[in-house]
Every structure is written in C-alpha cells, then in structure tokens.
Amino acid sequence: MSGRAQLMWDEAVTHYDFGPDHPMDPVRLALTMRLVEAFGLDRELRVVSAPAAGESTLRLVHRGDYVEAVRRASADPASADGSYGLGTEDDPAFSGMHETSALIAGQSVGAAEAVWRGDVQHAVNFAGGLHHAMPGAAAGFCIYNDAALAIARLLELGAERVAYVDVDVHHGDGVQAAFWNDPRVLTISLHEHPRTLFPQTGWPEETGGEGAEGSAVNVALPAGTTDDGWLRAFHAVVPELLSAFRPQVLVTQHGADTHIEDPLAHLAVSLDAQRAVQAACHGLAHEHAEGRWVALGGGGYAVADVVPRSWTHLVAIAAGRPIDPRAETPEDWRQEVYARTRQSAPRRMTDGREPWWRDFEDGGYDPADRLDQAVLATRRAVFPAHGLLP
C-alpha cells in the first residue's frame, strides 16, 4: 500500500442511471472497478469513499434553486418537465438522482482535498468528470459538475492557480463557464469541433472574461482526427501553457469518447494514445504542480471494450504501477463482461498502436492541414496573453 495515490470509489456511484436505453450505462463504472481489482491495483493505492457533497459545497458552483429542483426531481421523477434541463432526453430524472450525483461530486471534492492537504500526490475519481452541468441547469448527461466543484473547493482552501485540462471529445463547457471570469483557473479543452458535435461551443475565440483573458483555452479538432493529430495538438498547446501558468494543482478530465469505436462522436483515437496522454498529464503534474494531480473520468460510451481499459490505465499510472499495454485482460474479468453485457471483452490492454506524433515546432506549420489550422488558431488566440509566441 502506498501513500502516493488514492482511488475514490463507492459502489453506490453505479446508481447514476438514466435508464436502460440511455448511452450513459453505469456498467462502465462497475466494469472499470472490476478490472482495477483484477489487476490488483486496489492493493497499490488507497481506495477511499468520500461523503456526498452537501448543500454548501454544491453551492460553490450551483445555484440554490437548481439544487432544490434536482432534489424535487429526484424525489418525484415524473414531475420533471424539462425545466432546469431535468426530464429531457439527455438528462431524464431518476429516483435518487440528487443523492447519487452529490455522491459522485463528493468523490471529486474529496480527491481535491486529499491532494491539497498532501495526504496523497494523486487522486482518481473515474466516476467523475461530469463537465457539462451548468450553475443552474443539467446538460449532456451531467447533473452536478464535480470537476468544477473540485476546483472551487481548491480555491476555497487557498489555491491561487489551478489548471484544468479536459481531453473528452466534447467541450468542457460547464467548467469553462464556472470560471470564465476567474484568472486563478486555467481551463484547457481539446475536443471535436463545435460544428460537428455537442455542445456546439469551444471555439478558439472563447478565451475568458474581462480580467481573465487567456484563462479559457479551446482546441477545436476536426472530425476524423487520429492519434498523431490528437497527440500533436495536445503537445503543441498544453505543456507551454502549464509552464507559463505554474499551477499549484493539475485537474484533468479523461473522457474516453475520443476513441474510434465510440458511438457518439467522430474522432479516431486509440486506447494507446489515450494512455499516452494520461501518462503525459502525470508527467506534467510533476513538472509544474509538485505532483499534485486530480484525475477524473468523463464521457465514454463503448462501455465494455474501451472505457474500462482506458480508465484502468489511468488508475495504474496514478498508482505508479503502469500496465504493459501488451498485458492480457484477466479471464475472470472477461467472463464478468460477458455476463453483464453479452459482449466479448477485449483480450489485451492495447489497440495495437504505437502512439507517435510530429512536434509542432519540428518541421513547422502546414497551412493546408486542418489539424495545424486548429492548433494555430488556439495558439494565436491565447498564447500572447501568457507571454508566449504563437
């Protein structure tokens, strides 16, 4: 057992369930935890459950009337009529919605507290990363914005600079909105271009409010972007900005829906590239934030084939015991996958790719390349605000 990292887990987070026909199937959380256990990672870090976020914590980000609306819809799901974003196709109300959403939020807040106190260097809540929820409305499968709440708690505890890096395929709009006018928080989102994907925000011109110019960073990637372009964009934007910003804590969101097999989006990223970015975030936390790293889950709708493997790699990296991508998935876990989903489980912890990218500074900018156009648009929009050359 190491004090280096902890995993936030409470089996009750699997009650975050919008119903049998909804893509946000909580089996993805259960199968991830079972794979973590199958690899023995639960013996390599502390597994901890934090209490649900209470009213005062939720109100660090969310309006009181919205929290009350969630409580009402949670007690009587049939009463949800679409107001406050509750009772919609994306966010249908379900019994216990408030309690489960507050529990997930509590895990992320607890992770942030543990890292800030120095109890551990790294804390993971793969049930979190619900980055679309707004101060006064549910959106995009997200009821309470645990990522924003974790950051708000860090600020309340005295953090002066928090960096948030979001590599979900969808724009991290709710976190950006929560800190739009706050120069203490740098939000960086790499996502599919808003022309082709929900929530239709995250343009490079969105750079922060008055007094916080350059604090919001958006890389809008063309549909079809593959490993090399995704990694090129990440490394062309994130490390330089973190170096200039000097965060005291790094909070990252690792939605697995960038994967080529994800049914809700249009990027073509492999598990191996996702793992490479997880490892890069770990390294950046040590390079720029004295190792203080809070890592969250997010989207991901290939619930058996992709999500459990991706987030198990994330937990393993945080635990200091990375899994060899060539490793076989344990047989007991494969049987569990089939029993719960009637899908055949992947046999290895890799998609068989060797992640590689061409550095943006190496060979220069190609004006005919849409990926390079996207990167340069972001660098031009925000780099000067940080004293950097685009």
mmCIF file of C-alpha atoms in Angstrom:
data_model
loop_
_atom_site.group_PDB
_atom_site.id
_atom_site.type_symbol
_atom_site.label_atom_id
_atom_site.label_comp_id
_atom_site.label_asym_id
_atom_site.label_seq_id
_atom_site.Cartn_x
_atom_site.Cartn_y
_atom_site.Cartn_z
ATOM 1 C CA MET A 1 0.000 0.000 0.000
ATOM 2 C CA SER A 2 1.436 3.363 -0.970
ATOM 3 C CA GLY A 3 0.569 6.877 0.181
ATOM 4 C CA ARG A 4 1.340 8.092 -3.300
ATOM 5 C CA ALA A 5 -2.197 7.864 -4.660
ATOM 6 C CA GLN A 6 -5.781 7.119 -3.831
ATOM 7 C CA LEU A 7 -8.783 5.955 -5.791
ATOM 8 C CA MET A 8 -12.174 7.386 -4.902
ATOM 9 C CA TRP A 9 -14.792 4.655 -5.070
ATOM 10 C CA ASP A 10 -18.198 3.878 -3.640
ATOM 11 C CA GLU A 11 -20.249 1.158 -5.318
ATOM 12 C CA ALA A 12 -23.296 3.419 -4.993
ATOM 13 C CA VAL A 13 -21.978 5.653 -7.795
ATOM 14 C CA THR A 14 -23.275 2.965 -10.150
ATOM 15 C CA HIS A 15 -26.801 4.150 -9.254
ATOM 16 C CA TYR A 16 -26.165 7.107 -11.607
ATOM 17 C CA ASP A 17 -28.517 5.514 -14.097
ATOM 18 C CA PHE A 18 -30.638 7.331 -16.667
ATOM 19 C CA GLY A 19 -32.363 4.122 -17.760
ATOM 20 C CA PRO A 20 -31.814 1.081 -19.987
ATOM 21 C CA ASP A 21 -31.889 2.929 -23.316
ATOM 22 C CA HIS A 22 -29.524 5.735 -22.299
ATOM 23 C CA PRO A 23 -25.914 5.628 -23.566
ATOM 24 C CA MET A 24 -24.520 6.586 -20.121
ATOM 25 C CA ASP A 25 -24.650 2.992 -18.880
ATOM 26 C CA PRO A 26 -23.324 2.705 -15.302
ATOM 27 C CA VAL A 27 -21.976 -0.755 -16.136
ATOM 28 C CA ARG A 28 -18.939 1.088 -17.477
ATOM 29 C CA LEU A 29 -18.104 2.172 -13.918
ATOM 30 C CA ALA A 30 -18.610 -1.280 -12.419
ATOM 31 C CA LEU A 31 -16.545 -2.967 -15.141
ATOM 32 C CA THR A 32 -13.747 -0.441 -14.687
ATOM 33 C CA MET A 33 -13.574 -1.115 -10.948
ATOM 34 C CA ARG A 34 -13.627 -4.857 -11.522
ATOM 35 C CA LEU A 35 -10.720 -4.528 -13.973
ATOM 36 C CA VAL A 36 -8.810 -2.349 -11.496
ATOM 37 C CA GLU A 37 -9.296 -5.113 -8.929
ATOM 38 C CA ALA A 38 -8.415 -7.873 -11.398
ATOM 39 C CA PHE A 39 -5.022 -6.244 -11.932
ATOM 40 C CA GLY A 40 -4.530 -5.841 -8.169
ATOM 41 C CA LEU A 41 -4.351 -2.079 -8.381
ATOM 42 C CA ASP A 42 -6.642 -1.712 -5.370
ATOM 43 C CA ARG A 43 -3.705 -3.057 -3.340
ATOM 44 C CA GLU A 44 -1.312 -0.488 -4.823
ATOM 45 C CA LEU A 45 -3.232 2.621 -3.741
ATOM 46 C CA ARG A 46 -5.744 3.616 -1.106
ATOM 47 C CA VAL A 47 -9.374 3.036 -2.064
ATOM 48 C CA VAL A 48 -11.438 5.661 -0.271
ATOM 49 C CA SER A 49 -15.067 6.804 -0.284
ATOM 50 C CA ALA A 50 -15.809 10.431 0.498
ATOM 51 C CA PRO A 51 -19.183 11.657 1.755
ATOM 52 C CA ALA A 52 -21.688 13.107 -0.682
ATOM 53 C CA ALA A 53 -21.313 16.814 -1.375
ATOM 54 C CA GLY A 54 -23.580 18.788 0.933
ATOM 55 C CA GLU A 55 -25.617 21.883 0.203
ATOM 56 C CA SER A 56 -22.846 24.379 0.966
ATOM 57 C CA THR A 57 -20.394 22.515 -1.253
ATOM 58 C CA LEU A 58 -22.817 22.202 -4.154
ATOM 59 C CA ARG A 59 -23.493 25.930 -3.938
ATOM 60 C CA LEU A 60 -19.825 26.705 -4.569
ATOM 61 C CA VAL A 61 -20.824 26.242 -8.236
ATOM 62 C CA HIS A 62 -24.571 25.577 -8.471
ATOM 63 C CA ARG A 63 -27.447 27.943 -7.728
ATOM 64 C CA GLY A 64 -29.650 27.129 -4.761
ATOM 65 C CA ASP A 65 -32.817 26.999 -6.865
ATOM 66 C CA TYR A 66 -31.191 24.467 -9.189
ATOM 67 C CA VAL A 67 -30.110 22.213 -6.317
ATOM 68 C CA GLU A 68 -33.654 22.353 -4.990
ATOM 69 C CA ALA A 69 -35.014 21.461 -8.450
ATOM 70 C CA VAL A 70 -32.724 18.420 -8.557
ATOM 71 C CA ARG A 71 -33.968 17.374 -5.124
ATOM 72 C CA ARG A 72 -37.610 17.639 -6.263
ATOM 73 C CA ALA A 73 -36.995 15.690 -9.480
ATOM 74 C CA SER A 74 -35.049 13.093 -7.533
ATOM 75 C CA ALA A 75 -37.946 12.551 -5.125
ATOM 76 C CA ASP A 76 -40.585 12.561 -7.896
ATOM 77 C CA PRO A 77 -39.013 11.853 -11.321
ATOM 78 C CA ALA A 78 -42.393 12.103 -13.070
ATOM 79 C CA SER A 79 -42.594 15.776 -12.093
ATOM 80 C CA ALA A 80 -39.505 16.730 -14.122
ATOM 81 C CA ASP A 81 -40.796 18.703 -17.105
ATOM 82 C CA GLY A 82 -37.602 19.847 -18.814
ATOM 83 C CA SER A 83 -37.086 22.952 -16.702
ATOM 84 C CA TYR A 84 -33.547 23.275 -15.375
ATOM 85 C CA GLY A 85 -32.575 20.718 -18.027
ATOM 86 C CA LEU A 86 -34.173 17.937 -15.965
ATOM 87 C CA GLY A 87 -36.536 15.427 -17.545
ATOM 88 C CA THR A 88 -35.063 15.809 -21.021
ATOM 89 C CA GLU A 89 -33.896 13.093 -23.396
ATOM 90 C CA ASP A 90 -30.272 13.709 -22.387
ATOM 91 C CA ASP A 91 -30.973 14.072 -18.679
ATOM 92 C CA PRO A 92 -34.098 12.121 -17.697
ATOM 93 C CA ALA A 93 -34.893 12.304 -13.998
ATOM 94 C CA PHE A 94 -34.476 9.159 -11.916
ATOM 95 C CA SER A 95 -35.168 8.250 -8.321
ATOM 96 C CA GLY A 96 -32.212 9.099 -6.080
ATOM 97 C CA MET A 97 -30.679 11.366 -8.737
ATOM 98 C CA HIS A 98 -29.702 14.063 -6.238
ATOM 99 C CA GLU A 99 -28.126 11.645 -3.787
ATOM 100 C CA THR A 100 -26.100 9.776 -6.404
ATOM 101 C CA SER A 101 -24.997 12.934 -8.221
ATOM 102 C CA ALA A 102 -23.954 14.514 -4.924
ATOM 103 C CA LEU A 103 -22.045 11.334 -4.059
ATOM 104 C CA ILE A 104 -20.069 11.492 -7.313
ATOM 105 C CA ALA A 105 -19.387 15.178 -6.687
ATOM 106 C CA GLY A 106 -18.263 14.342 -3.182
ATOM 107 C CA GLN A 107 -15.677 11.908 -4.511
ATOM 108 C CA SER A 108 -14.097 14.586 -6.712
ATOM 109 C CA VAL A 109 -14.162 17.163 -3.921
ATOM 110 C CA GLY A 110 -12.637 14.585 -1.575
ATOM 111 C CA ALA A 111 -9.941 13.846 -4.133
ATOM 112 C CA ALA A 112 -9.085 17.542 -4.380
ATOM 113 C CA GLU A 113 -8.978 17.929 -0.600
ATOM 114 C CA ALA A 114 -6.655 14.935 -0.168
ATOM 115 C CA VAL A 115 -4.249 16.207 -2.803
ATOM 116 C CA TRP A 116 -4.256 19.771 -1.433
ATOM 117 C CA ARG A 117 -3.673 18.550 2.137
ATOM 118 C CA GLY A 118 -0.761 16.446 0.943
ATOM 119 C CA ASP A 119 -2.291 13.163 2.089
ATOM 120 C CA VAL A 120 -1.511 11.813 -1.380
ATOM 121 C CA GLN A 121 0.046 13.213 -4.534
ATOM 122 C CA HIS A 122 -2.531 11.772 -6.935
ATOM 123 C CA ALA A 123 -6.243 11.053 -6.598
ATOM 124 C CA VAL A 124 -8.529 9.497 -9.210
ATOM 125 C CA ASN A 125 -12.329 9.573 -9.485
ATOM 126 C CA PHE A 126 -13.202 7.910 -12.771
ATOM 127 C CA ALA A 127 -16.915 8.193 -11.921
ATOM 128 C CA GLY A 128 -16.495 11.975 -12.136
ATOM 129 C CA GLY A 129 -15.686 14.369 -14.935
ATOM 130 C CA LEU A 130 -19.345 15.383 -15.445
ATOM 131 C CA HIS A 131 -18.245 18.595 -17.113
ATOM 132 C CA HIS A 132 -21.405 19.827 -18.885
ATOM 133 C CA ALA A 133 -23.548 20.676 -15.852
ATOM 134 C CA MET A 134 -24.074 24.427 -15.562
ATOM 135 C CA PRO A 135 -24.597 26.518 -12.403
ATOM 136 C CA GLY A 136 -28.352 26.491 -12.991
ATOM 137 C CA ALA A 137 -29.053 23.550 -15.305
ATOM 138 C CA ALA A 138 -28.317 19.931 -16.121
ATOM 139 C CA ALA A 139 -26.836 19.264 -19.544
ATOM 140 C CA GLY A 140 -25.194 16.492 -21.545
ATOM 141 C CA PHE A 141 -25.789 13.613 -19.096
ATOM 142 C CA CYS A 142 -24.424 15.748 -16.219
ATOM 143 C CA ILE A 143 -26.395 16.798 -13.129
ATOM 144 C CA TYR A 144 -23.737 18.262 -10.804
ATOM 145 C CA ASN A 145 -20.409 19.471 -12.168
ATOM 146 C CA ASP A 146 -17.997 17.577 -9.935
ATOM 147 C CA ALA A 147 -14.940 18.863 -11.819
ATOM 148 C CA ALA A 148 -15.917 22.490 -11.231
ATOM 149 C CA LEU A 149 -16.814 21.713 -7.614
ATOM 150 C CA ALA A 150 -13.390 20.147 -7.016
ATOM 151 C CA ILE A 151 -11.696 23.244 -8.441
ATOM 152 C CA ALA A 152 -13.932 25.576 -6.435
ATOM 153 C CA ARG A 153 -13.038 23.660 -3.278
ATOM 154 C CA LEU A 154 -9.326 24.020 -4.055
ATOM 155 C CA LEU A 155 -9.796 27.773 -4.387
ATOM 156 C CA GLU A 156 -11.735 27.854 -1.110
ATOM 157 C CA LEU A 157 -8.843 26.041 0.573
ATOM 158 C CA GLY A 158 -6.403 28.676 -0.659
ATOM 159 C CA ALA A 159 -5.140 27.548 -4.045
ATOM 160 C CA GLU A 160 -4.177 30.543 -6.163
ATOM 161 C CA ARG A 161 -3.619 28.791 -9.513
ATOM 162 C CA VAL A 162 -5.453 25.670 -10.655
ATOM 163 C CA ALA A 163 -5.120 24.253 -14.180
ATOM 164 C CA TYR A 164 -7.850 22.092 -15.687
ATOM 165 C CA VAL A 165 -7.092 20.002 -18.786
ATOM 166 C CA ASP A 166 -10.049 18.282 -20.463
ATOM 167 C CA VAL A 167 -9.453 15.729 -23.243
ATOM 168 C CA ASP A 168 -13.027 14.454 -23.526
ATOM 169 C CA VAL A 169 -14.313 14.513 -27.099
ATOM 170 C CA HIS A 170 -16.922 17.104 -26.026
ATOM 171 C CA HIS A 171 -16.093 20.644 -24.982
ATOM 172 C CA GLY A 172 -15.716 21.130 -21.219
ATOM 173 C CA ASP A 173 -18.291 23.912 -21.346
ATOM 174 C CA GLY A 174 -19.605 23.749 -17.791
ATOM 175 C CA VAL A 175 -16.163 24.044 -16.206
ATOM 176 C CA GLN A 176 -15.236 26.871 -18.563
ATOM 177 C CA ALA A 177 -18.470 28.696 -17.685
ATOM 178 C CA ALA A 178 -17.925 28.296 -13.935
ATOM 179 C CA PHE A 179 -14.522 30.024 -14.079
ATOM 180 C CA TRP A 180 -14.955 32.284 -17.125
ATOM 181 C CA ASN A 181 -14.144 35.400 -15.111
ATOM 182 C CA ASP A 182 -11.621 33.866 -12.715
ATOM 183 C CA PRO A 183 -7.940 34.305 -13.643
ATOM 184 C CA ARG A 184 -6.967 31.809 -10.925
ATOM 185 C CA VAL A 185 -8.255 28.932 -13.077
ATOM 186 C CA LEU A 186 -6.831 27.982 -16.457
ATOM 187 C CA THR A 187 -9.246 25.726 -18.389
ATOM 188 C CA ILE A 188 -7.884 23.901 -21.441
ATOM 189 C CA SER A 189 -10.229 21.769 -23.539
ATOM 190 C CA LEU A 190 -9.284 19.632 -26.551
ATOM 191 C CA HIS A 191 -12.454 18.453 -28.268
ATOM 192 C CA GLU A 192 -14.147 17.713 -31.557
ATOM 193 C CA HIS A 193 -15.017 20.872 -33.466
ATOM 194 C CA PRO A 194 -18.286 22.506 -32.347
ATOM 195 C CA ARG A 195 -19.568 22.460 -35.946
ATOM 196 C CA THR A 196 -19.928 18.693 -35.738
ATOM 197 C CA LEU A 197 -20.604 17.863 -32.075
ATOM 198 C CA PHE A 198 -22.495 18.809 -28.923
ATOM 199 C CA PRO A 199 -22.425 21.261 -27.181
ATOM 200 C CA GLN A 200 -21.519 23.437 -30.205
ATOM 201 C CA THR A 201 -19.173 25.543 -28.056
ATOM 202 C CA GLY A 202 -15.438 25.583 -27.527
ATOM 203 C CA TRP A 203 -14.284 27.829 -30.357
ATOM 204 C CA PRO A 204 -10.703 29.101 -30.137
ATOM 205 C CA GLU A 205 -12.055 32.642 -29.786
ATOM 206 C CA GLU A 206 -13.554 31.723 -26.385
ATOM 207 C CA THR A 207 -10.660 32.899 -24.214
ATOM 208 C CA GLY A 208 -12.097 34.078 -20.881
ATOM 209 C CA GLY A 209 -13.974 37.036 -19.466
ATOM 210 C CA GLU A 210 -12.857 40.533 -18.599
ATOM 211 C CA GLY A 211 -9.877 40.412 -16.293
ATOM 212 C CA ALA A 212 -9.338 36.736 -17.112
ATOM 213 C CA GLU A 213 -8.286 36.974 -20.750
ATOM 214 C CA GLY A 214 -6.419 33.863 -21.855
ATOM 215 C CA SER A 215 -7.744 31.767 -18.971
ATOM 216 C CA ALA A 216 -10.007 29.714 -21.277
ATOM 217 C CA VAL A 217 -8.246 27.692 -23.976
ATOM 218 C CA ASN A 218 -10.057 25.713 -26.657
ATOM 219 C CA VAL A 219 -8.601 23.420 -29.298
ATOM 220 C CA ALA A 220 -11.362 22.534 -31.768
ATOM 221 C CA LEU A 221 -10.213 19.386 -33.571
ATOM 222 C CA PRO A 222 -11.558 18.372 -36.974
ATOM 223 C CA ALA A 223 -13.757 15.280 -37.094
ATOM 224 C CA GLY A 224 -11.714 12.240 -38.017
ATOM 225 C CA THR A 225 -8.603 13.331 -36.095
ATOM 226 C CA THR A 226 -6.402 10.297 -35.410
ATOM 227 C CA ASP A 227 -3.710 9.534 -32.834
ATOM 228 C CA ASP A 228 -0.926 11.539 -34.430
ATOM 229 C CA GLY A 229 -3.016 14.697 -34.799
ATOM 230 C CA TRP A 230 -4.578 14.407 -31.340
ATOM 231 C CA LEU A 231 -1.192 13.985 -29.677
ATOM 232 C CA ARG A 232 0.334 16.731 -31.833
ATOM 233 C CA ALA A 233 -2.402 19.148 -30.731
ATOM 234 C CA PHE A 234 -2.071 18.233 -27.058
ATOM 235 C CA HIS A 235 1.679 18.712 -27.014
ATOM 236 C CA ALA A 236 1.501 21.900 -29.097
ATOM 237 C CA VAL A 237 -0.745 23.630 -26.555
ATOM 238 C CA VAL A 238 -0.811 22.115 -23.071
ATOM 239 C CA PRO A 239 2.829 21.927 -21.869
ATOM 240 C CA GLU A 240 3.761 25.505 -22.796
ATOM 241 C CA LEU A 241 0.653 26.949 -21.186
ATOM 242 C CA LEU A 242 1.160 24.980 -17.980
ATOM 243 C CA SER A 243 4.773 26.109 -17.855
ATOM 244 C CA ALA A 244 3.680 29.740 -18.138
ATOM 245 C CA PHE A 245 0.730 29.443 -15.733
ATOM 246 C CA ARG A 246 2.600 27.495 -12.995
ATOM 247 C CA PRO A 247 -0.408 25.718 -11.462
ATOM 248 C CA GLN A 248 -0.340 24.539 -7.883
ATOM 249 C CA VAL A 249 -2.693 21.678 -8.739
ATOM 250 C CA LEU A 250 -3.486 19.965 -12.049
ATOM 251 C CA VAL A 251 -7.036 18.664 -12.518
ATOM 252 C CA THR A 252 -7.565 16.543 -15.627
ATOM 253 C CA GLN A 253 -10.657 15.047 -17.255
ATOM 254 C CA HIS A 254 -10.168 11.853 -19.284
ATOM 255 C CA GLY A 255 -13.373 11.178 -21.181
ATOM 256 C CA ALA A 256 -12.779 8.013 -23.226
ATOM 257 C CA ASP A 257 -15.154 9.082 -26.006
ATOM 258 C CA THR A 258 -12.341 10.273 -28.294
ATOM 259 C CA HIS A 259 -11.950 6.593 -29.194
ATOM 260 C CA ILE A 260 -12.607 5.493 -32.760
ATOM 261 C CA GLU A 261 -15.219 2.987 -31.538
ATOM 262 C CA ASP A 262 -17.220 5.493 -29.503
ATOM 263 C CA PRO A 263 -20.765 5.669 -30.903
ATOM 264 C CA LEU A 264 -21.486 9.327 -30.063
ATOM 265 C CA ALA A 265 -18.600 11.203 -31.688
ATOM 266 C CA HIS A 266 -16.271 11.313 -34.664
ATOM 267 C CA LEU A 267 -12.630 11.285 -33.573
ATOM 268 C CA ALA A 268 -10.468 8.255 -34.346
ATOM 269 C CA VAL A 269 -8.167 7.994 -31.339
ATOM 270 C CA SER A 270 -6.857 4.685 -29.964
ATOM 271 C CA LEU A 271 -6.652 3.386 -26.417
ATOM 272 C CA ASP A 272 -2.883 3.624 -26.741
ATOM 273 C CA ALA A 273 -2.997 7.355 -27.487
ATOM 274 C CA GLN A 274 -5.381 7.870 -24.565
ATOM 275 C CA ARG A 275 -2.873 6.113 -22.334
ATOM 276 C CA ALA A 276 -0.074 8.301 -23.717
ATOM 277 C CA VAL A 277 -1.993 11.470 -22.776
ATOM 278 C CA GLN A 278 -2.726 10.093 -19.309
ATOM 279 C CA ALA A 279 0.997 9.493 -18.826
ATOM 280 C CA ALA A 280 1.755 12.976 -20.174
ATOM 281 C CA CYS A 281 -0.663 14.542 -17.679
ATOM 282 C CA HIS A 282 1.017 12.621 -14.874
ATOM 283 C CA GLY A 283 4.384 13.938 -16.001
ATOM 284 C CA LEU A 284 3.100 17.491 -16.327
ATOM 285 C CA ALA A 285 1.699 17.371 -12.788
ATOM 286 C CA HIS A 286 5.153 16.516 -11.501
ATOM 287 C CA GLU A 287 6.859 19.061 -13.711
ATOM 288 C CA HIS A 288 4.582 22.010 -12.950
ATOM 289 C CA ALA A 289 2.445 21.265 -9.859
ATOM 290 C CA GLU A 290 4.788 19.377 -7.484
ATOM 291 C CA GLY A 291 2.941 16.176 -8.405
ATOM 292 C CA ARG A 292 -0.485 17.384 -7.207
ATOM 293 C CA TRP A 293 -2.849 15.682 -9.645
ATOM 294 C CA VAL A 294 -6.607 15.084 -9.533
ATOM 295 C CA ALA A 295 -7.691 12.832 -12.423
ATOM 296 C CA LEU A 296 -11.338 12.363 -13.401
ATOM 297 C CA GLY A 297 -13.271 10.217 -15.867
ATOM 298 C CA GLY A 298 -15.922 11.699 -18.140
ATOM 299 C CA GLY A 299 -17.684 10.518 -21.267
ATOM 300 C CA GLY A 300 -17.202 7.175 -22.946
ATOM 301 C CA TYR A 301 -19.944 5.043 -24.449
ATOM 302 C CA ALA A 302 -18.106 1.970 -25.716
ATOM 303 C CA VAL A 303 -18.842 0.691 -22.235
ATOM 304 C CA ALA A 304 -17.202 -2.741 -22.354
ATOM 305 C CA ASP A 305 -14.472 -2.521 -24.971
ATOM 306 C CA VAL A 306 -12.947 0.910 -24.313
ATOM 307 C CA VAL A 307 -13.911 2.653 -21.077
ATOM 308 C CA PRO A 308 -12.758 0.040 -18.515
ATOM 309 C CA ARG A 309 -9.368 -0.416 -20.173
ATOM 310 C CA SER A 310 -8.761 3.310 -20.616
ATOM 311 C CA TRP A 311 -9.577 4.230 -17.029
ATOM 312 C CA THR A 312 -7.745 1.231 -15.598
ATOM 313 C CA HIS A 313 -4.633 2.528 -17.356
ATOM 314 C CA LEU A 314 -5.331 5.908 -15.735
ATOM 315 C CA VAL A 315 -5.574 4.358 -12.258
ATOM 316 C CA ALA A 316 -2.415 2.325 -12.863
ATOM 317 C CA ILE A 317 -0.444 5.399 -13.923
ATOM 318 C CA ALA A 318 -1.606 7.302 -10.844
ATOM 319 C CA ALA A 319 -0.686 4.339 -8.641
ATOM 320 C CA GLY A 320 2.849 4.287 -10.029
ATOM 321 C CA ARG A 321 2.315 0.832 -11.489
ATOM 322 C CA PRO A 322 1.549 1.327 -15.179
ATOM 323 C CA ILE A 323 0.195 -1.696 -17.006
ATOM 324 C CA ASP A 324 2.102 -3.006 -20.011
ATOM 325 C CA PRO A 325 -0.264 -2.415 -22.949
ATOM 326 C CA ARG A 326 0.577 -5.920 -24.196
ATOM 327 C CA ALA A 327 -0.807 -7.430 -20.981
ATOM 328 C CA GLU A 328 -3.787 -9.747 -21.310
ATOM 329 C CA THR A 329 -7.017 -8.802 -19.605
ATOM 330 C CA PRO A 330 -7.725 -11.298 -16.786
ATOM 331 C CA GLU A 331 -10.012 -14.171 -17.704
ATOM 332 C CA ASP A 332 -12.320 -13.616 -14.723
ATOM 333 C CA TRP A 333 -12.896 -10.049 -15.872
ATOM 334 C CA ARG A 334 -13.670 -11.163 -19.428
ATOM 335 C CA GLN A 335 -16.277 -13.533 -18.035
ATOM 336 C CA GLU A 336 -17.752 -10.683 -15.985
ATOM 337 C CA VAL A 337 -18.001 -8.511 -19.103
ATOM 338 C CA TYR A 338 -19.875 -11.222 -20.985
ATOM 339 C CA ALA A 339 -22.183 -11.962 -18.060
ATOM 340 C CA ARG A 340 -23.165 -8.305 -17.689
ATOM 341 C CA THR A 341 -23.237 -7.117 -21.312
ATOM 342 C CA ARG A 342 -23.331 -10.216 -23.534
ATOM 343 C CA GLN A 343 -20.367 -8.660 -25.345
ATOM 344 C CA SER A 344 -16.994 -10.301 -25.869
ATOM 345 C CA ALA A 345 -14.371 -8.499 -23.825
ATOM 346 C CA PRO A 346 -11.093 -7.272 -25.315
ATOM 347 C CA ARG A 347 -8.231 -9.666 -24.674
ATOM 348 C CA ARG A 348 -5.407 -7.158 -24.302
ATOM 349 C CA MET A 349 -4.841 -3.725 -22.771
ATOM 350 C CA THR A 350 -3.939 -2.250 -26.144
ATOM 351 C CA ASP A 351 -5.401 -1.485 -29.534
ATOM 352 C CA GLY A 352 -2.060 -2.483 -31.024
ATOM 353 C CA ARG A 353 -0.993 1.065 -31.856
ATOM 354 C CA GLU A 354 2.360 2.751 -31.254
ATOM 355 C CA PRO A 355 1.485 6.367 -30.437
ATOM 356 C CA TRP A 356 3.621 8.854 -32.316
ATOM 357 C CA TRP A 357 3.288 12.498 -33.266
ATOM 358 C CA ARG A 358 5.273 15.169 -35.068
ATOM 359 C CA ASP A 359 6.117 18.032 -32.741
ATOM 360 C CA PHE A 360 4.531 21.327 -33.741
ATOM 361 C CA GLU A 361 7.898 23.080 -33.529
ATOM 362 C CA ASP A 362 9.553 20.400 -35.654
ATOM 363 C CA GLY A 363 9.001 20.927 -39.348
ATOM 364 C CA GLY A 364 6.714 23.875 -38.856
ATOM 365 C CA TYR A 365 3.092 24.648 -39.545
ATOM 366 C CA ASP A 366 1.352 23.222 -42.619
ATOM 367 C CA PRO A 367 -1.227 25.827 -43.739
ATOM 368 C CA ALA A 368 -3.106 23.183 -45.745
ATOM 369 C CA ASP A 369 -3.567 20.856 -42.774
ATOM 370 C CA ARG A 370 -6.842 21.279 -40.840
ATOM 371 C CA LEU A 371 -5.312 19.990 -37.622
ATOM 372 C CA ASP A 372 -2.495 22.516 -37.854
ATOM 373 C CA GLN A 373 -5.009 25.244 -38.613
ATOM 374 C CA ALA A 374 -6.879 24.348 -35.408
ATOM 375 C CA VAL A 375 -3.720 24.366 -33.308
ATOM 376 C CA LEU A 376 -2.519 27.668 -34.698
ATOM 377 C CA ALA A 377 -5.940 29.276 -34.154
ATOM 378 C CA THR A 378 -5.729 28.360 -30.466
ATOM 379 C CA ARG A 379 -2.145 29.462 -30.051
ATOM 380 C CA ARG A 380 -2.868 32.808 -31.719
ATOM 381 C CA ALA A 381 -5.917 33.345 -29.518
ATOM 382 C CA VAL A 382 -4.336 32.685 -26.112
ATOM 383 C CA PHE A 383 -0.550 32.376 -26.201
ATOM 384 C CA PRO A 384 0.112 36.153 -26.248
ATOM 385 C CA ALA A 385 -1.954 36.554 -23.055
ATOM 386 C CA HIS A 386 0.576 34.280 -21.356
ATOM 387 C CA GLY A 387 3.615 35.991 -22.819
ATOM 388 C CA LEU A 388 4.139 33.212 -25.362
ATOM 389 C CA LEU A 389 4.743 33.412 -29.092
ATOM 390 C CA PRO A 390 2.032 31.711 -31.165
#
